[in-house]
């Protein structure tokens, strides 16, 4: 019992210490406007507390990162010292449900504007509040989870996760919504008695957060369909659902075939005006299986799940990404066993796959064909691995099944050492790459020779 209690306590506490250190460093090192589309996020968040007529005029604040200003050191005067025209904007509350995910950073930006109206100060406080939301939400989710705590802590501390947490993106809200939903489901799946009002409130709150996040987050709702019916009492409805699940277990092959059929019908419907099922399927296959056609498959999608940084300018090398995925798999298989329904484990895999498909469809229709007008494109343009990062925790319970076939026993103390070691190495790599890319004249291409010349000059 003592071992279990120590395990439950140490994982979230270690995460809390590391994310606080890593996030704080990133706040100061990561250049302003350097996270993907951060200028756009700045403009949207700014509209929440300001009147810009239709709010469209605040698009002038959606600046791109100016790498040259960081390489020559002029970024301090441009972003921090130089005041903007923010004080001219009228204060007005313009919050809608579509902007709720921007509310934390908007509050921070308003505080920053009141302190000193420069881009740098406003962005810093917006990022700070966003980071605090991320730290608190992820810590709570990890602490309350009944399984996969190590996996949750690893994913939450991936370099790409840290970059987004310390930015003005809505990703921190998105990540927290996914993690809290998963944590709640791990609790509900292990309960043996009917739910109280408190738990129903948790479910409603979690679903609302998923709704307010990206549309693909709603895939997490499938988890709630797999919950044990004992949670909802013994009545005709719950008895019927139990019978349906028993039939599914009995005729599993038929259920799988029906699932595939439903998926194909879904694709046929989505691509009904764009070439039909076969062409739609080919587009998805080209996107995820043909690196010769979708040349960003390895760099943006695969590496991007763990670390493709800035405006996709620099990233972790493939060898490190592979090692990280291996580490993630080992930790999942060595996770403490918890008895949960097999349907929850299977559903987790479906959710991860479904999220990829839903994101791809949105990017194809709205970005590839809509914004870019690439009407003849036979692959999806614009996908990024970070869209899939938080959903990695849904694959963690699969490790419970693999435990029957692969025996990996790692003590909690060794897991702690491995977790800290991998996280620190990944973070240092991320920070060094950031410093080299943004703060050296040539992007760090001749870093060692320049260091040698500097040392010789000192001598």
Coordinates of C-alpha atoms in Angstrom, one line a residue:
X1 CA 0.0 0.0 0.0
X2 CA 2.8 2.4 0.8
X3 CA 4.4 1.7 -2.6
X4 CA 1.2 2.6 -4.3
X5 CA 0.7 5.8 -2.3
X6 CA 4.3 6.8 -3.0
X7 CA 3.8 6.2 -6.7
X8 CA 0.6 8.2 -6.9
X9 CA 2.2 11.1 -5.1
X10 CA 5.6 11.1 -6.8
X11 CA 4.6 11.2 -10.5
X12 CA 2.5 14.4 -10.4
X13 CA 5.0 16.1 -8.0
X14 CA 8.0 15.3 -10.2
X15 CA 6.1 16.6 -13.2
X16 CA 5.1 19.8 -11.4
X17 CA 8.7 20.5 -10.6
X18 CA 10.0 19.9 -14.1
X19 CA 7.2 21.7 -16.0
X20 CA 7.6 24.7 -13.7
X21 CA 11.4 24.9 -14.4
X22 CA 11.1 24.0 -18.1
X23 CA 8.1 26.3 -18.7
X24 CA 9.8 29.3 -17.0
X25 CA 12.9 28.9 -19.0
X26 CA 10.9 28.7 -22.3
X27 CA 9.0 31.8 -21.4
X28 CA 12.2 33.8 -21.6
X29 CA 14.0 31.9 -24.3
X30 CA 11.3 31.4 -26.9
X31 CA 11.1 34.5 -29.1
X32 CA 7.9 36.4 -29.4
X33 CA 5.6 35.3 -32.2
X34 CA 7.8 32.2 -32.8
X35 CA 5.2 29.5 -32.0
X36 CA 3.1 28.4 -34.9
X37 CA 0.5 31.1 -35.8
X38 CA 1.2 32.9 -32.6
X39 CA 0.6 36.3 -34.2
X40 CA -2.9 35.2 -35.2
X41 CA -3.5 33.9 -31.7
X42 CA -2.4 37.2 -30.3
X43 CA -4.9 39.1 -32.5
X44 CA -7.8 36.8 -31.6
X45 CA -7.1 36.8 -27.8
X46 CA -6.7 40.6 -27.9
X47 CA -10.2 41.1 -29.3
X48 CA -11.8 39.5 -26.1
X49 CA -11.2 42.7 -24.0
X50 CA -11.1 45.3 -26.7
X51 CA -13.5 46.9 -29.2
X52 CA -12.1 47.0 -32.7
X53 CA -15.5 47.6 -34.5
X54 CA -15.7 44.2 -36.1
X55 CA -12.4 43.2 -34.4
X56 CA -10.9 42.6 -37.8
X57 CA -8.7 45.6 -37.5
X58 CA -6.7 43.9 -34.7
X59 CA -5.2 41.7 -37.4
X60 CA -2.5 44.3 -37.6
X61 CA -1.1 42.9 -34.4
X62 CA -0.7 39.4 -35.9
X63 CA 3.0 39.9 -36.6
X64 CA 5.4 37.1 -37.8
X65 CA 8.5 36.3 -35.8
X66 CA 11.4 38.5 -37.0
X67 CA 14.4 36.2 -36.8
X68 CA 16.8 39.0 -37.9
X69 CA 15.9 41.0 -34.8
X70 CA 16.9 38.2 -32.6
X71 CA 20.1 37.4 -34.4
X72 CA 21.3 41.0 -34.2
X73 CA 20.0 41.6 -30.7
X74 CA 17.5 44.4 -31.5
X75 CA 14.5 42.4 -30.4
X76 CA 14.6 44.0 -26.9
X77 CA 14.1 47.5 -28.2
X78 CA 11.6 46.4 -30.8
X79 CA 9.3 44.2 -28.7
X80 CA 10.0 45.1 -25.1
X81 CA 11.0 48.8 -24.9
X82 CA 9.1 50.3 -27.9
X83 CA 5.4 50.9 -27.0
X84 CA 2.6 50.0 -29.4
X85 CA -0.6 51.9 -30.0
X86 CA -2.6 49.6 -27.7
X87 CA -3.7 52.4 -25.3
X88 CA -5.8 53.8 -28.2
X89 CA -8.0 50.7 -28.3
X90 CA -11.3 50.9 -26.3
X91 CA -11.9 48.4 -23.6
X92 CA -14.9 46.2 -24.3
X93 CA -15.8 42.6 -23.4
X94 CA -16.3 40.5 -26.5
X95 CA -16.3 36.9 -25.2
X96 CA -18.1 34.1 -27.2
X97 CA -18.0 30.4 -26.6
X98 CA -15.7 30.0 -29.6
X99 CA -13.1 32.3 -27.8
X100 CA -13.3 30.7 -24.3
X101 CA -10.1 28.8 -25.1
X102 CA -8.4 32.1 -25.5
X103 CA -9.6 33.6 -22.3
X104 CA -6.6 32.7 -20.1
X105 CA -4.0 34.4 -22.4
X106 CA -6.4 37.3 -23.0
X107 CA -6.5 38.0 -19.2
X108 CA -2.7 37.9 -19.1
X109 CA -2.4 40.2 -22.1
X110 CA -4.8 42.7 -20.5
X111 CA -2.6 42.7 -17.4
X112 CA 0.5 43.2 -19.5
X113 CA -1.1 46.0 -21.4
X114 CA -1.9 47.8 -18.2
X115 CA 1.6 47.4 -16.9
X116 CA 3.4 48.5 -20.1
X117 CA 1.8 48.6 -23.6
X118 CA 4.6 46.9 -25.7
X119 CA 4.3 43.7 -27.7
X120 CA 6.8 41.9 -25.5
X121 CA 5.3 42.7 -22.1
X122 CA 1.7 42.0 -23.3
X123 CA 2.8 38.7 -24.9
X124 CA 4.9 37.7 -21.8
X125 CA 1.9 38.0 -19.4
X126 CA -0.4 36.3 -21.9
X127 CA 2.0 33.4 -22.2
X128 CA 2.5 33.3 -18.4
X129 CA -1.2 32.9 -17.6
X130 CA -1.5 30.3 -20.4
X131 CA 1.4 28.4 -18.9
X132 CA -0.1 28.5 -15.4
X133 CA -3.3 27.1 -16.8
X134 CA -1.3 24.3 -18.4
X135 CA 0.7 23.5 -15.3
X136 CA -2.4 23.4 -13.0
X137 CA -4.6 21.5 -15.3
X138 CA -2.1 18.9 -16.3
X139 CA -0.9 18.4 -12.7
X140 CA -4.5 17.8 -11.5
X141 CA -5.2 15.4 -14.4
X142 CA -2.1 13.4 -13.7
X143 CA -2.6 13.3 -10.0
X144 CA -6.2 12.0 -10.2
X145 CA -5.6 9.5 -13.0
X146 CA -5.9 5.8 -11.9
X147 CA -3.6 4.5 -14.6
X148 CA -1.0 5.8 -17.1
X149 CA 0.3 8.5 -14.9
X150 CA 3.9 8.1 -16.2
X151 CA 2.7 8.2 -19.8
X152 CA 0.6 11.3 -19.1
X153 CA 3.6 13.0 -17.5
X154 CA 5.9 12.1 -20.4
X155 CA 3.5 13.4 -23.1
X156 CA 2.8 16.6 -21.1
X157 CA 6.6 17.2 -20.9
X158 CA 7.4 16.6 -24.6
X159 CA 9.3 19.6 -26.1
X160 CA 6.4 20.4 -28.4
X161 CA 4.0 20.4 -25.4
X162 CA 6.3 22.8 -23.5
X163 CA 6.6 25.1 -26.6
X164 CA 2.8 25.3 -26.9
X165 CA 2.2 25.7 -23.2
X166 CA 4.5 28.8 -23.1
X167 CA 2.8 30.4 -26.1
X168 CA -0.4 32.3 -26.9
X169 CA -1.9 29.2 -28.6
X170 CA -5.2 27.6 -27.6
X171 CA -3.3 24.3 -27.4
X172 CA -2.8 24.5 -23.6
X173 CA -6.6 24.5 -23.2
X174 CA -6.9 21.7 -25.8
X175 CA -4.2 19.6 -24.0
X176 CA -5.8 20.1 -20.6
X177 CA -9.3 19.2 -21.9
X178 CA -8.0 15.9 -23.3
X179 CA -6.0 15.0 -20.2
X180 CA -8.8 15.8 -17.8
X181 CA -11.3 13.7 -19.8
X182 CA -8.8 10.8 -19.9
X183 CA -8.1 11.1 -16.1
X184 CA -11.9 11.2 -15.4
X185 CA -12.5 8.1 -17.5
X186 CA -9.7 6.2 -15.7
X187 CA -11.5 7.0 -12.4
X188 CA -15.0 6.1 -13.6
X189 CA -13.8 2.8 -15.2
X190 CA -12.6 1.5 -11.9
X191 CA -15.6 2.5 -9.8
X192 CA -18.0 -0.2 -8.7
X193 CA -20.9 1.8 -7.3
X194 CA -23.5 4.2 -8.8
X195 CA -22.3 7.8 -9.4
X196 CA -23.2 10.6 -7.1
X197 CA -24.1 14.1 -8.3
X198 CA -20.5 15.2 -7.9
X199 CA -19.4 12.7 -10.6
X200 CA -22.2 13.7 -13.0
X201 CA -21.0 17.3 -12.6
X202 CA -17.4 16.1 -13.5
X203 CA -18.7 14.4 -16.6
X204 CA -20.7 17.4 -17.8
X205 CA -17.8 19.8 -17.1
X206 CA -15.4 17.5 -19.0
X207 CA -17.7 17.2 -22.0
X208 CA -18.1 21.0 -22.0
X209 CA -14.3 21.5 -22.1
X210 CA -14.0 19.1 -25.0
X211 CA -16.7 20.9 -26.8
X212 CA -15.0 24.3 -26.3
X213 CA -11.7 22.9 -27.4
X214 CA -11.0 21.8 -31.0
X215 CA -13.8 19.8 -32.7
X216 CA -11.5 16.7 -32.9
X217 CA -11.5 16.7 -29.1
X218 CA -15.1 15.4 -29.1
X219 CA -13.7 12.1 -30.2
X220 CA -12.9 11.6 -26.5
X221 CA -16.6 11.4 -25.9
X222 CA -16.5 7.8 -27.1
X223 CA -14.8 6.9 -23.8
X224 CA -18.0 7.7 -21.9
X225 CA -19.9 5.2 -24.0
X226 CA -17.6 2.4 -22.6
X227 CA -18.2 3.1 -18.9
X228 CA -19.5 0.3 -16.7
X229 CA -23.3 0.4 -16.5
X230 CA -23.2 -0.2 -12.8
X231 CA -22.3 3.5 -12.5
X232 CA -25.7 4.5 -13.7
X233 CA -27.7 2.1 -11.5
X234 CA -29.7 -1.0 -12.3
X235 CA -32.6 -0.2 -14.6
X236 CA -34.0 -1.2 -18.0
X237 CA -31.7 1.2 -19.9
X238 CA -28.5 0.0 -18.2
X239 CA -29.5 -3.6 -18.5
X240 CA -30.1 -3.1 -22.3
X241 CA -26.7 -1.5 -22.8
X242 CA -25.0 -4.4 -20.9
X243 CA -26.7 -6.9 -23.2
X244 CA -25.5 -4.9 -26.2
X245 CA -21.9 -5.0 -24.9
X246 CA -22.2 -8.8 -24.2
X247 CA -23.4 -9.3 -27.8
X248 CA -20.4 -7.2 -29.1
X249 CA -18.0 -9.4 -27.1
X250 CA -19.7 -12.5 -28.4
X251 CA -19.7 -11.4 -32.1
X252 CA -16.5 -9.4 -32.1
X253 CA -15.6 -10.2 -35.7
X254 CA -19.0 -9.0 -36.9
X255 CA -18.7 -5.9 -34.9
X256 CA -15.3 -5.1 -36.4
X257 CA -16.6 -5.6 -39.9
X258 CA -19.6 -3.3 -39.2
X259 CA -17.2 -0.8 -37.8
X260 CA -15.1 -0.8 -40.9
X261 CA -18.3 -0.5 -43.0
X262 CA -19.5 2.5 -41.0
X263 CA -16.1 4.1 -41.4
X264 CA -16.1 3.6 -45.2
X265 CA -19.6 5.0 -45.4
X266 CA -18.4 8.0 -43.4
X267 CA -15.5 8.6 -45.8
X268 CA -17.9 8.2 -48.8
X269 CA -20.2 10.8 -47.3
X270 CA -17.3 13.3 -46.6
X271 CA -15.8 13.0 -50.1
X272 CA -19.2 12.8 -51.9
X273 CA -18.4 16.1 -53.7
X274 CA -14.7 15.5 -54.0
X275 CA -14.3 12.3 -56.0
X276 CA -16.0 9.8 -53.8
X277 CA -14.8 7.0 -51.5
X278 CA -11.9 5.7 -53.6
X279 CA -10.4 9.1 -54.2
X280 CA -10.8 10.1 -50.6
X281 CA -9.2 6.9 -49.4
X282 CA -6.3 7.5 -51.8
X283 CA -5.8 11.0 -50.5
X284 CA -5.5 9.7 -46.9
X285 CA -3.2 6.9 -48.0
X286 CA -0.9 9.3 -49.8
X287 CA -0.9 11.6 -46.8
X288 CA 0.1 8.9 -44.2
X289 CA 1.9 6.2 -46.2
X290 CA 3.7 7.9 -49.1
X291 CA 6.6 10.0 -47.9
X292 CA 7.6 10.4 -51.5
X293 CA 4.3 12.2 -52.2
X294 CA 3.7 13.8 -48.8
X295 CA 7.2 15.0 -48.2
X296 CA 6.4 16.4 -44.8
X297 CA 5.3 13.0 -43.5
X298 CA 8.4 12.5 -41.5
X299 CA 9.3 16.0 -40.5
X300 CA 5.9 17.6 -39.7
X301 CA 3.8 14.7 -38.8
X302 CA 6.1 12.1 -37.2
X303 CA 8.7 14.3 -35.6
X304 CA 6.1 16.9 -35.0
X305 CA 4.4 14.8 -32.4
X306 CA 7.3 15.2 -30.1
X307 CA 9.2 18.2 -31.5
X308 CA 9.0 20.4 -34.6
X309 CA 9.5 23.9 -33.4
X310 CA 9.0 27.5 -34.3
X311 CA 7.2 28.1 -37.6
X312 CA 8.3 24.5 -38.4
X313 CA 11.9 25.8 -38.9
X314 CA 13.8 23.3 -36.8
X315 CA 13.1 20.0 -35.1
X316 CA 14.4 17.1 -33.1
X317 CA 16.2 14.6 -35.2
X318 CA 14.5 11.3 -36.2
X319 CA 16.9 9.2 -34.1
X320 CA 15.8 11.0 -30.9
X321 CA 12.2 10.8 -31.9
X322 CA 12.5 7.0 -32.3
X323 CA 14.2 6.7 -28.9
X324 CA 11.4 8.7 -27.3
X325 CA 8.7 6.5 -28.8
X326 CA 10.5 3.4 -27.7
X327 CA 10.8 4.9 -24.2
X328 CA 7.1 5.7 -24.2
X329 CA 6.2 2.1 -25.2
X330 CA 8.4 0.6 -22.5
X331 CA 6.8 2.8 -19.9
X332 CA 3.3 1.9 -21.1
X333 CA 4.0 -1.9 -20.9
X334 CA 5.6 -1.6 -17.5
X335 CA 2.7 0.5 -16.1
X336 CA 1.0 -0.8 -12.9
X337 CA -1.8 -3.1 -13.9
X338 CA -5.3 -1.9 -13.4
X339 CA -8.4 -3.9 -14.2
X340 CA -10.4 -2.0 -16.8
X341 CA -12.9 -3.1 -19.4
X342 CA -11.3 -4.3 -22.6
X343 CA -13.7 -2.1 -24.6
X344 CA -12.1 1.0 -23.0
X345 CA -8.7 -0.1 -24.2
X346 CA -10.0 -0.7 -27.7
X347 CA -11.8 2.6 -27.7
X348 CA -8.6 4.4 -26.9
X349 CA -7.1 3.1 -30.1
X350 CA -10.2 4.1 -32.1
X351 CA -10.1 7.6 -30.6
X352 CA -6.5 8.1 -31.6
X353 CA -7.2 6.9 -35.1
X354 CA -10.4 8.9 -35.4
X355 CA -8.7 12.1 -34.3
X356 CA -6.1 11.7 -37.1
X357 CA -8.9 11.2 -39.7
X358 CA -11.0 14.1 -38.4
X359 CA -8.1 16.5 -38.3
X360 CA -7.1 15.4 -41.8
X361 CA -10.6 16.0 -43.2
X362 CA -10.8 19.5 -41.8
X363 CA -7.3 20.3 -43.1
X364 CA -8.1 19.0 -46.5
X365 CA -11.5 20.7 -47.0
X366 CA -10.7 24.0 -45.2
X367 CA -7.0 24.4 -45.7
X368 CA -5.8 22.4 -48.7
X369 CA -8.8 23.2 -50.9
X370 CA -10.2 26.2 -49.1
X371 CA -7.3 28.5 -48.1
X372 CA -4.6 27.2 -50.4
X373 CA -6.9 26.5 -53.4
X374 CA -4.9 23.3 -54.1
X375 CA -7.9 21.6 -55.8
X376 CA -6.0 18.9 -57.5
X377 CA -3.9 18.0 -54.5
X378 CA -3.8 14.2 -53.8
X379 CA -2.7 14.6 -50.2
X380 CA -3.6 16.7 -47.2
X381 CA -1.6 19.8 -46.7
X382 CA -1.1 21.6 -43.4
X383 CA -1.3 18.6 -41.0
X384 CA 1.1 18.9 -38.0
X385 CA 2.1 16.2 -35.5
X386 CA 1.2 18.4 -32.5
X387 CA -2.5 17.9 -33.4
X388 CA -2.0 14.3 -32.3
X389 CA 0.3 14.7 -29.3
X390 CA -2.2 14.9 -26.4
X391 CA -4.1 11.8 -27.8
X392 CA -1.0 9.6 -27.3
X393 CA -2.3 9.0 -23.7
X394 CA -5.3 7.2 -25.2
X395 CA -2.9 4.5 -26.5
X396 CA -1.4 4.0 -23.0
X397 CA -4.0 1.3 -21.8
X398 CA -2.9 -0.8 -24.8
X399 CA 0.2 -1.5 -22.7
X400 CA -2.1 -3.4 -20.3
X401 CA -2.9 -5.9 -23.0
X402 CA 0.7 -6.2 -24.1
X403 CA 1.7 -7.1 -20.6
X404 CA 0.3 -10.6 -21.3
X405 CA 2.9 -11.1 -24.0
X406 CA 5.8 -8.8 -23.1
X407 CA 7.2 -8.8 -19.5
X408 CA 8.9 -5.6 -18.6
X409 CA 9.5 -4.9 -14.9
X410 CA 10.9 -1.5 -13.9
X411 CA 11.0 -0.3 -10.3
X412 CA 9.3 3.0 -9.6
X413 CA 12.7 4.5 -8.6
X414 CA 14.2 3.5 -12.0
X415 CA 11.1 4.9 -13.8
X416 CA 11.7 8.2 -12.0
X417 CA 15.3 8.3 -13.1
X418 CA 14.4 7.4 -16.7
X419 CA 11.6 10.0 -16.8
X420 CA 13.8 12.8 -15.5
X421 CA 16.7 11.8 -17.7
X422 CA 14.7 11.6 -20.9
X423 CA 12.7 14.8 -20.1
X424 CA 15.8 16.8 -19.2
X425 CA 17.7 15.6 -22.3
X426 CA 14.8 16.4 -24.6
X427 CA 14.3 19.9 -23.1
X428 CA 18.0 20.8 -23.3
X429 CA 18.1 19.7 -26.9
X430 CA 15.0 21.9 -27.6
X431 CA 16.5 24.9 -25.8
X432 CA 19.9 24.6 -27.4
X433 CA 18.3 24.3 -30.9
X434 CA 16.2 27.4 -30.1
X435 CA 19.2 29.4 -28.9
X436 CA 21.3 28.4 -32.0
X437 CA 18.5 29.1 -34.5
X438 CA 17.4 32.4 -33.2
X439 CA 20.3 33.9 -31.3
X440 CA 23.3 33.2 -33.5
X441 CA 24.1 35.1 -36.8
X442 CA 24.1 32.0 -38.9
X443 CA 21.6 29.8 -37.1
X444 CA 24.4 27.9 -35.3
X445 CA 25.8 26.4 -38.4
X446 CA 29.3 27.3 -37.3
X447 CA 28.7 27.3 -33.6
X448 CA 31.8 25.4 -32.6
X449 CA 34.3 27.3 -34.7
X450 CA 32.9 30.6 -33.4
X451 CA 33.2 29.3 -29.9
X452 CA 36.8 28.4 -30.6
X453 CA 37.5 31.8 -31.9
X454 CA 35.9 33.4 -28.9
X455 CA 38.0 31.3 -26.5
X456 CA 41.2 32.1 -28.4
X457 CA 40.2 35.8 -28.2
X458 CA 39.8 35.6 -24.4
X459 CA 43.2 33.9 -24.1

